[in-house]
mmCIF file of C-alpha atoms in Angstrom:
data_model
loop_
_atom_site.group_PDB
_atom_site.id
_atom_site.type_symbol
_atom_site.label_atom_id
_atom_site.label_comp_id
_atom_site.label_asym_id
_atom_site.label_seq_id
_atom_site.Cartn_x
_atom_site.Cartn_y
_atom_site.Cartn_z
ATOM 1 C CA MET A 568 254.603 200.463 84.593
ATOM 2 C CA ALA A 569 254.570 198.476 80.962
ATOM 3 C CA ILE A 570 256.627 195.666 80.215
ATOM 4 C CA TYR A 571 257.541 195.539 76.185
ATOM 5 C CA ILE A 572 259.048 192.505 74.735
ATOM 6 C CA VAL A 573 261.041 192.798 71.971
ATOM 7 C CA GLY A 574 262.243 190.093 69.315
ATOM 8 C CA ASP A 575 265.736 189.720 67.990
ATOM 9 C CA ILE A 576 267.536 193.536 67.562
ATOM 10 C CA GLN A 577 270.719 192.432 66.068
ATOM 11 C CA GLY A 578 272.196 195.560 65.887
ATOM 12 C CA CYS A 579 269.053 197.097 64.247
ATOM 13 C CA TYR A 580 269.775 200.337 66.352
ATOM 14 C CA GLN A 581 267.734 202.872 64.276
ATOM 15 C CA GLU A 582 264.568 200.633 64.130
ATOM 16 C CA PHE A 583 264.830 199.840 67.733
ATOM 17 C CA ARG A 584 264.960 203.344 69.018
ATOM 18 C CA ALA A 585 262.168 204.230 66.335
ATOM 19 C CA LEU A 586 259.960 201.308 68.168
ATOM 20 C CA LEU A 587 260.485 202.739 71.629
ATOM 21 C CA LYS A 588 259.501 206.244 70.566
ATOM 22 C CA GLN A 589 256.561 204.629 68.608
ATOM 23 C CA VAL A 590 255.591 203.549 72.318
ATOM 24 C CA ASN A 591 256.580 206.412 74.326
ATOM 25 C CA PHE A 592 259.199 204.002 76.214
ATOM 26 C CA ASN A 593 259.910 205.858 79.323
ATOM 27 C CA PRO A 594 262.915 203.915 81.125
ATOM 28 C CA GLU A 595 261.693 205.320 84.515
ATOM 29 C CA THR A 596 258.397 203.355 84.260
ATOM 30 C CA ASP A 597 258.676 200.879 81.783
ATOM 31 C CA GLU A 598 260.616 197.474 81.213
ATOM 32 C CA ILE A 599 262.389 196.369 77.777
ATOM 33 C CA TRP A 600 262.820 192.792 77.641
ATOM 34 C CA PRO A 601 265.222 191.487 74.418
ATOM 35 C CA ALA A 602 264.374 188.299 73.560
ATOM 36 C CA GLY A 603 267.858 187.509 72.920
ATOM 37 C CA ASP A 604 270.460 188.238 69.620
ATOM 38 C CA ILE A 605 271.001 191.979 70.214
ATOM 39 C CA VAL A 606 274.105 191.854 68.294
ATOM 40 C CA ALA A 607 275.474 190.617 65.084
ATOM 41 C CA ARG A 608 274.737 191.086 60.964
ATOM 42 C CA GLY A 609 272.985 194.304 61.518
ATOM 43 C CA PRO A 610 274.474 198.028 61.173
ATOM 44 C CA ASP A 611 275.140 199.083 64.450
ATOM 45 C CA SER A 612 275.756 196.256 67.426
ATOM 46 C CA LEU A 613 277.937 198.517 69.562
ATOM 47 C CA ALA A 614 275.462 201.322 69.596
ATOM 48 C CA THR A 615 272.493 198.595 70.670
ATOM 49 C CA ILE A 616 274.782 196.912 73.431
ATOM 50 C CA ARG A 617 275.890 200.357 74.814
ATOM 51 C CA TYR A 618 272.600 201.559 74.839
ATOM 52 C CA LEU A 619 270.820 198.733 76.428
ATOM 53 C CA LYS A 620 273.615 198.684 79.118
ATOM 54 C CA SER A 621 272.903 202.013 79.983
ATOM 55 C CA LEU A 622 269.211 201.980 80.522
ATOM 56 C CA GLY A 623 270.068 200.114 83.683
ATOM 57 C CA SER A 624 267.747 198.073 85.353
ATOM 58 C CA CYS A 625 264.654 198.461 83.284
ATOM 59 C CA VAL A 626 266.205 195.993 80.516
ATOM 60 C CA LYS A 627 265.494 192.391 81.171
ATOM 61 C CA MET A 628 267.196 190.760 78.271
ATOM 62 C CA VAL A 629 267.970 186.961 77.784
ATOM 63 C CA LEU A 630 270.630 185.549 75.950
ATOM 64 C CA GLY A 631 270.569 184.504 72.522
ATOM 65 C CA ASN A 632 273.361 182.353 70.089
ATOM 66 C CA HIS A 633 274.383 185.469 68.535
ATOM 67 C CA ASP A 634 275.422 187.157 71.805
ATOM 68 C CA LEU A 635 276.830 183.877 73.303
ATOM 69 C CA HIS A 636 278.842 183.347 70.131
ATOM 70 C CA LEU A 637 280.287 187.569 70.622
ATOM 71 C CA LEU A 638 281.433 186.289 74.014
ATOM 72 C CA ALA A 639 283.164 183.404 72.383
ATOM 73 C CA VAL A 640 284.712 185.581 69.853
ATOM 74 C CA TYR A 641 285.937 188.163 72.578
ATOM 75 C CA ALA A 642 287.271 185.119 74.424
ATOM 76 C CA GLY A 643 289.472 184.606 71.219
ATOM 77 C CA ILE A 644 287.754 181.046 71.351
ATOM 78 C CA LYS A 645 285.832 181.539 67.936
ATOM 79 C CA LYS A 646 287.064 183.730 65.063
ATOM 80 C CA VAL A 647 284.633 186.547 63.609
ATOM 81 C CA LYS A 648 282.567 186.156 61.108
ATOM 82 C CA LYS A 649 282.712 189.205 58.404
ATOM 83 C CA SER A 650 278.989 189.050 57.979
ATOM 84 C CA ASP A 651 278.288 189.716 61.937
ATOM 85 C CA LEU A 652 279.650 192.779 61.335
ATOM 86 C CA LEU A 653 281.364 193.261 64.953
ATOM 87 C CA ASP A 654 284.580 195.117 64.455
ATOM 88 C CA GLU A 655 283.551 198.110 65.406
ATOM 89 C CA LEU A 656 282.476 196.731 68.811
ATOM 90 C CA LEU A 657 285.057 194.476 69.400
ATOM 91 C CA ALA A 658 287.579 197.492 68.751
ATOM 92 C CA ALA A 659 285.566 199.610 71.491
ATOM 93 C CA PRO A 660 287.516 201.349 74.100
ATOM 94 C CA ASP A 661 284.288 200.147 76.669
ATOM 95 C CA ILE A 662 284.634 196.257 74.908
ATOM 96 C CA ASP A 663 285.737 194.734 78.392
ATOM 97 C CA GLU A 664 282.655 196.316 80.492
ATOM 98 C CA LEU A 665 280.108 195.594 77.862
ATOM 99 C CA MET A 666 281.428 191.807 77.401
ATOM 100 C CA ASN A 667 281.131 191.553 81.072
ATOM 101 C CA TRP A 668 277.753 193.025 81.394
ATOM 102 C CA LEU A 669 276.608 190.729 78.544
ATOM 103 C CA ALA A 670 278.101 187.430 80.493
ATOM 104 C CA GLN A 671 275.697 188.455 83.566
ATOM 105 C CA GLN A 672 272.599 188.196 81.556
ATOM 106 C CA PRO A 673 270.293 185.160 82.289
ATOM 107 C CA LEU A 674 268.832 182.481 79.556
ATOM 108 C CA LEU A 675 265.524 182.486 81.160
ATOM 109 C CA ARG A 676 263.077 185.140 82.332
ATOM 110 C CA LYS A 677 259.899 185.181 84.180
ATOM 111 C CA ILE A 678 257.540 187.846 83.799
ATOM 112 C CA PRO A 679 256.564 189.109 87.218
ATOM 113 C CA ASN A 680 252.929 187.890 88.486
ATOM 114 C CA ASP A 681 252.462 185.918 85.681
ATOM 115 C CA GLU A 682 253.196 182.487 84.471
ATOM 116 C CA ALA A 683 254.871 183.652 81.251
ATOM 117 C CA TYR A 684 258.281 183.103 80.364
ATOM 118 C CA VAL A 685 260.803 184.713 77.921
ATOM 119 C CA SER A 686 263.915 183.042 76.148
ATOM 120 C CA HIS A 687 265.801 183.314 72.884
ATOM 121 C CA ALA A 688 265.053 180.095 71.018
ATOM 122 C CA GLY A 689 262.177 178.282 73.622
ATOM 123 C CA ILE A 690 261.906 175.382 76.241
ATOM 124 C CA SER A 691 262.909 172.118 75.551
ATOM 125 C CA PRO A 692 259.686 169.656 75.260
ATOM 126 C CA GLN A 693 261.637 167.394 77.612
ATOM 127 C CA TRP A 694 261.708 169.530 80.586
ATOM 128 C CA THR A 695 259.203 170.448 83.220
ATOM 129 C CA ILE A 696 259.328 174.372 83.814
ATOM 130 C CA GLU A 697 261.230 173.483 87.101
ATOM 131 C CA GLN A 698 264.093 171.763 85.165
ATOM 132 C CA ALA A 699 264.140 174.352 82.921
ATOM 133 C CA ILE A 700 264.507 177.208 85.603
ATOM 134 C CA THR A 701 267.179 174.700 87.266
ATOM 135 C CA GLN A 702 268.898 174.321 84.298
ATOM 136 C CA ALA A 703 269.069 177.793 83.059
ATOM 137 C CA ARG A 704 270.214 178.593 86.418
ATOM 138 C CA PHE A 705 273.366 175.913 86.494
ATOM 139 C CA ALA A 706 274.180 177.160 83.008
ATOM 140 C CA GLU A 707 274.042 181.122 84.032
ATOM 141 C CA GLN A 708 275.755 180.800 87.228
ATOM 142 C CA LEU A 709 278.960 179.431 84.923
ATOM 143 C CA LEU A 710 278.919 181.761 82.123
ATOM 144 C CA SER A 711 278.997 184.654 84.794
ATOM 145 C CA SER A 712 281.831 183.054 86.626
ATOM 146 C CA GLN A 713 285.449 183.050 86.526
ATOM 147 C CA GLN A 714 285.607 180.054 84.526
ATOM 148 C CA ARG A 715 283.553 181.741 81.945
ATOM 149 C CA ASN A 716 285.758 180.884 78.856
ATOM 150 C CA SER A 717 286.302 177.523 79.555
ATOM 151 C CA TRP A 718 282.813 176.739 79.619
ATOM 152 C CA LEU A 719 282.214 179.301 76.366
ATOM 153 C CA GLU A 720 284.880 176.459 75.063
ATOM 154 C CA LYS A 721 282.444 173.757 75.961
ATOM 155 C CA MET A 722 279.365 175.067 74.572
ATOM 156 C CA TYR A 723 279.919 174.468 70.825
ATOM 157 C CA GLY A 724 278.487 170.979 69.551
ATOM 158 C CA GLN A 725 275.125 169.397 68.663
ATOM 159 C CA LYS A 726 275.491 166.410 71.079
ATOM 160 C CA PRO A 727 273.764 165.370 73.429
ATOM 161 C CA ASN A 728 270.344 166.449 71.779
ATOM 162 C CA ASN A 729 268.329 164.278 73.778
ATOM 163 C CA TRP A 730 268.332 165.312 77.702
ATOM 164 C CA LEU A 731 268.266 161.642 78.646
ATOM 165 C CA GLN A 732 271.689 161.333 77.195
ATOM 166 C CA ALA A 733 273.082 164.409 79.157
ATOM 167 C CA ASN A 734 274.834 162.585 82.162
ATOM 168 C CA SER A 735 278.219 165.299 82.894
ATOM 169 C CA ASP A 736 278.091 168.749 83.735
ATOM 170 C CA GLU A 737 279.119 169.515 80.217
ATOM 171 C CA GLU A 738 276.768 167.750 78.474
ATOM 172 C CA LYS A 739 273.784 169.239 80.592
ATOM 173 C CA PHE A 740 275.350 172.828 79.903
ATOM 174 C CA ARG A 741 275.683 172.173 76.506
ATOM 175 C CA PHE A 742 272.071 170.896 75.944
ATOM 176 C CA THR A 743 270.693 173.579 77.677
ATOM 177 C CA ILE A 744 272.272 176.507 75.894
ATOM 178 C CA ASN A 745 271.313 174.375 72.958
ATOM 179 C CA SER A 746 267.703 174.503 74.316
ATOM 180 C CA PHE A 747 267.717 178.019 75.250
ATOM 181 C CA THR A 748 269.329 179.294 72.125
ATOM 182 C CA ARG A 749 269.522 177.441 69.102
ATOM 183 C CA MET A 750 266.463 175.251 68.988
ATOM 184 C CA ARG A 751 263.674 175.338 66.468
ATOM 185 C CA PHE A 752 262.476 171.822 65.522
ATOM 186 C CA CYS A 753 262.189 168.580 67.428
ATOM 187 C CA HIS A 754 262.154 165.406 66.645
ATOM 188 C CA GLN A 755 259.240 162.526 67.555
ATOM 189 C CA ASP A 756 261.340 161.359 70.762
ATOM 190 C CA LEU A 757 262.199 165.269 71.700
ATOM 191 C CA SER A 758 265.422 165.892 71.121
ATOM 192 C CA LEU A 759 266.530 168.592 69.245
ATOM 193 C CA GLU A 760 267.141 169.040 65.564
ATOM 194 C CA PHE A 761 269.888 171.926 64.329
ATOM 195 C CA ASN A 762 269.450 172.291 60.873
ATOM 196 C CA ASN A 763 266.226 173.600 60.037
ATOM 197 C CA LYS A 764 265.144 176.725 59.825
ATOM 198 C CA GLU A 765 262.320 176.819 57.455
ATOM 199 C CA VAL A 766 258.409 177.453 58.270
ATOM 200 C CA PRO A 767 257.169 174.052 59.917
ATOM 201 C CA LYS A 768 254.732 173.514 56.999
ATOM 202 C CA LEU A 769 257.907 173.234 54.954
ATOM 203 C CA ALA A 770 259.779 171.045 57.137
ATOM 204 C CA PRO A 771 260.097 167.146 56.981
ATOM 205 C CA LYS A 772 256.784 165.074 58.646
ATOM 206 C CA THR A 773 259.314 163.515 61.171
ATOM 207 C CA LEU A 774 260.126 167.019 62.619
ATOM 208 C CA LYS A 775 257.761 169.270 64.391
ATOM 209 C CA PRO A 776 258.338 172.903 66.228
ATOM 210 C CA TRP A 777 259.552 172.513 69.829
ATOM 211 C CA TYR A 778 256.199 174.536 71.058
ATOM 212 C CA LEU A 779 253.975 171.851 69.282
ATOM 213 C CA LEU A 780 255.654 169.085 71.382
ATOM 214 C CA SER A 781 255.962 170.681 74.940
ATOM 215 C CA GLU A 782 253.213 169.816 77.592
ATOM 216 C CA THR A 783 254.455 172.501 79.905
ATOM 217 C CA LEU A 784 253.058 175.025 77.423
ATOM 218 C CA ASP A 785 249.366 173.872 78.468
ATOM 219 C CA ASN A 786 249.874 175.972 81.817
ATOM 220 C CA CYS A 787 252.238 178.923 80.851
ATOM 221 C CA THR A 788 252.883 181.142 78.208
ATOM 222 C CA TRP A 789 255.941 181.484 76.401
ATOM 223 C CA LEU A 790 257.910 184.658 74.250
ATOM 224 C CA PHE A 791 260.680 183.729 71.723
ATOM 225 C CA GLY A 792 262.964 185.193 69.208
ATOM 226 C CA HIS A 793 265.404 182.876 66.999
ATOM 227 C CA TRP A 794 263.142 181.816 64.254
ATOM 228 C CA ALA A 795 262.386 184.417 61.616
ATOM 229 C CA SER A 796 261.117 182.732 59.113
ATOM 230 C CA LEU A 797 257.836 182.057 61.359
ATOM 231 C CA GLN A 798 257.445 185.856 60.779
ATOM 232 C CA GLY A 799 255.370 186.103 64.044
ATOM 233 C CA GLU A 800 253.141 183.456 63.055
ATOM 234 C CA CYS A 801 252.538 180.635 65.386
ATOM 235 C CA GLU A 802 250.155 178.042 65.881
ATOM 236 C CA HIS A 803 250.001 177.605 69.764
ATOM 237 C CA PRO A 804 247.739 179.924 71.777
ATOM 238 C CA ASN A 805 250.250 180.127 74.486
ATOM 239 C CA VAL A 806 253.316 181.008 72.224
ATOM 240 C CA TYR A 807 254.275 184.345 70.842
ATOM 241 C CA ALA A 808 256.767 184.331 68.159
ATOM 242 C CA LEU A 809 258.570 187.378 67.888
ATOM 243 C CA ASP A 810 261.770 187.443 65.925
ATOM 244 C CA THR A 811 260.387 188.925 62.351
ATOM 245 C CA GLY A 812 263.414 189.321 60.909
ATOM 246 C CA CYS A 813 264.423 192.782 61.049
ATOM 247 C CA VAL A 814 268.282 192.333 60.031
ATOM 248 C CA TRP A 815 266.702 190.592 56.544
ATOM 249 C CA GLY A 816 264.943 193.636 55.483
ATOM 250 C CA ASN A 817 261.827 192.910 57.187
ATOM 251 C CA THR A 818 260.249 194.028 60.680
ATOM 252 C CA LEU A 819 261.282 194.676 64.025
ATOM 253 C CA THR A 820 258.169 193.521 66.600
ATOM 254 C CA MET A 821 257.454 194.317 70.010
ATOM 255 C CA LEU A 822 254.661 193.376 72.264
ATOM 256 C CA ARG A 823 253.416 195.181 75.060
ATOM 257 C CA TRP A 824 252.534 192.538 77.782
ATOM 258 C CA HIS A 825 249.236 193.671 79.708
ATOM 259 C CA ASP A 826 247.451 194.214 76.371
ATOM 260 C CA LYS A 827 249.471 191.911 73.980
ATOM 261 C CA ALA A 828 249.478 194.919 71.825
ATOM 262 C CA ILE A 829 251.777 194.267 68.980
ATOM 263 C CA PHE A 830 253.869 197.176 67.506
ATOM 264 C CA LYS A 831 256.225 196.947 64.308
ATOM 265 C CA GLU A 832 259.105 199.195 62.405
ATOM 266 C CA ASN A 833 259.852 198.819 59.081
ATOM 267 C CA CYS A 834 263.655 197.753 58.406
ATOM 268 C CA GLN A 835 265.782 201.121 57.227
ATOM 269 C CA ASN A 836 267.205 199.327 54.339
ATOM 270 C CA HIS A 837 270.574 199.374 55.769
ATOM 271 C CA HIS A 838 271.658 196.203 53.614
#
């Protein structure tokens, strides 16, 4: 059995299928682990989410910020952005089933038999692995519950950006969502910074990529998407950056876990 971890698909369905074909992906024996943001901005979010759902238990995705935003749009909490190209998906006859399936997906997964984890944006440098798992399960439970919509409403906002200031359930929930799905850089005090999407060498000196501040990463491997400008370049030996910006005209990247082989598929110029 092979485990494949794929960066942000973002509705780039053709490239995703081509990548699976490249490795002779077999849903009977292999697993595909999308690192979040399976929808939005690409040409075919509907085909992408339908296909992943149809593959059943061999799909082990984690939620990204675009996936969560889609749930909020579906719930009527947010307006759809034109650039997200979600009209066809939101009008689909099976939208309810698709959104219920999406809401059941976790924020954090551990690769079996390895100290290796997948989340969309990373792990807060303020957390141990135990804290990260606890907080992920806490937030996932709320997102998959009957109270999903009221929690989706509470998800938006940048504060608290420091775990030490997250006191209420609502604050812990928001910090958790932001850490797992939105974070790139952190300040010196390890709090989250949300505005900078640059490559690290162009960022202000006061900011560091989350993965250079986390002591947890000395003892485990982390795989994440979200940060397209890195283009897969990450100066931490235990960290794999898998979002290479297919939706921006670059490539879709997939890593085969057991031998760390990397596979790429070029954007098919649909923009």
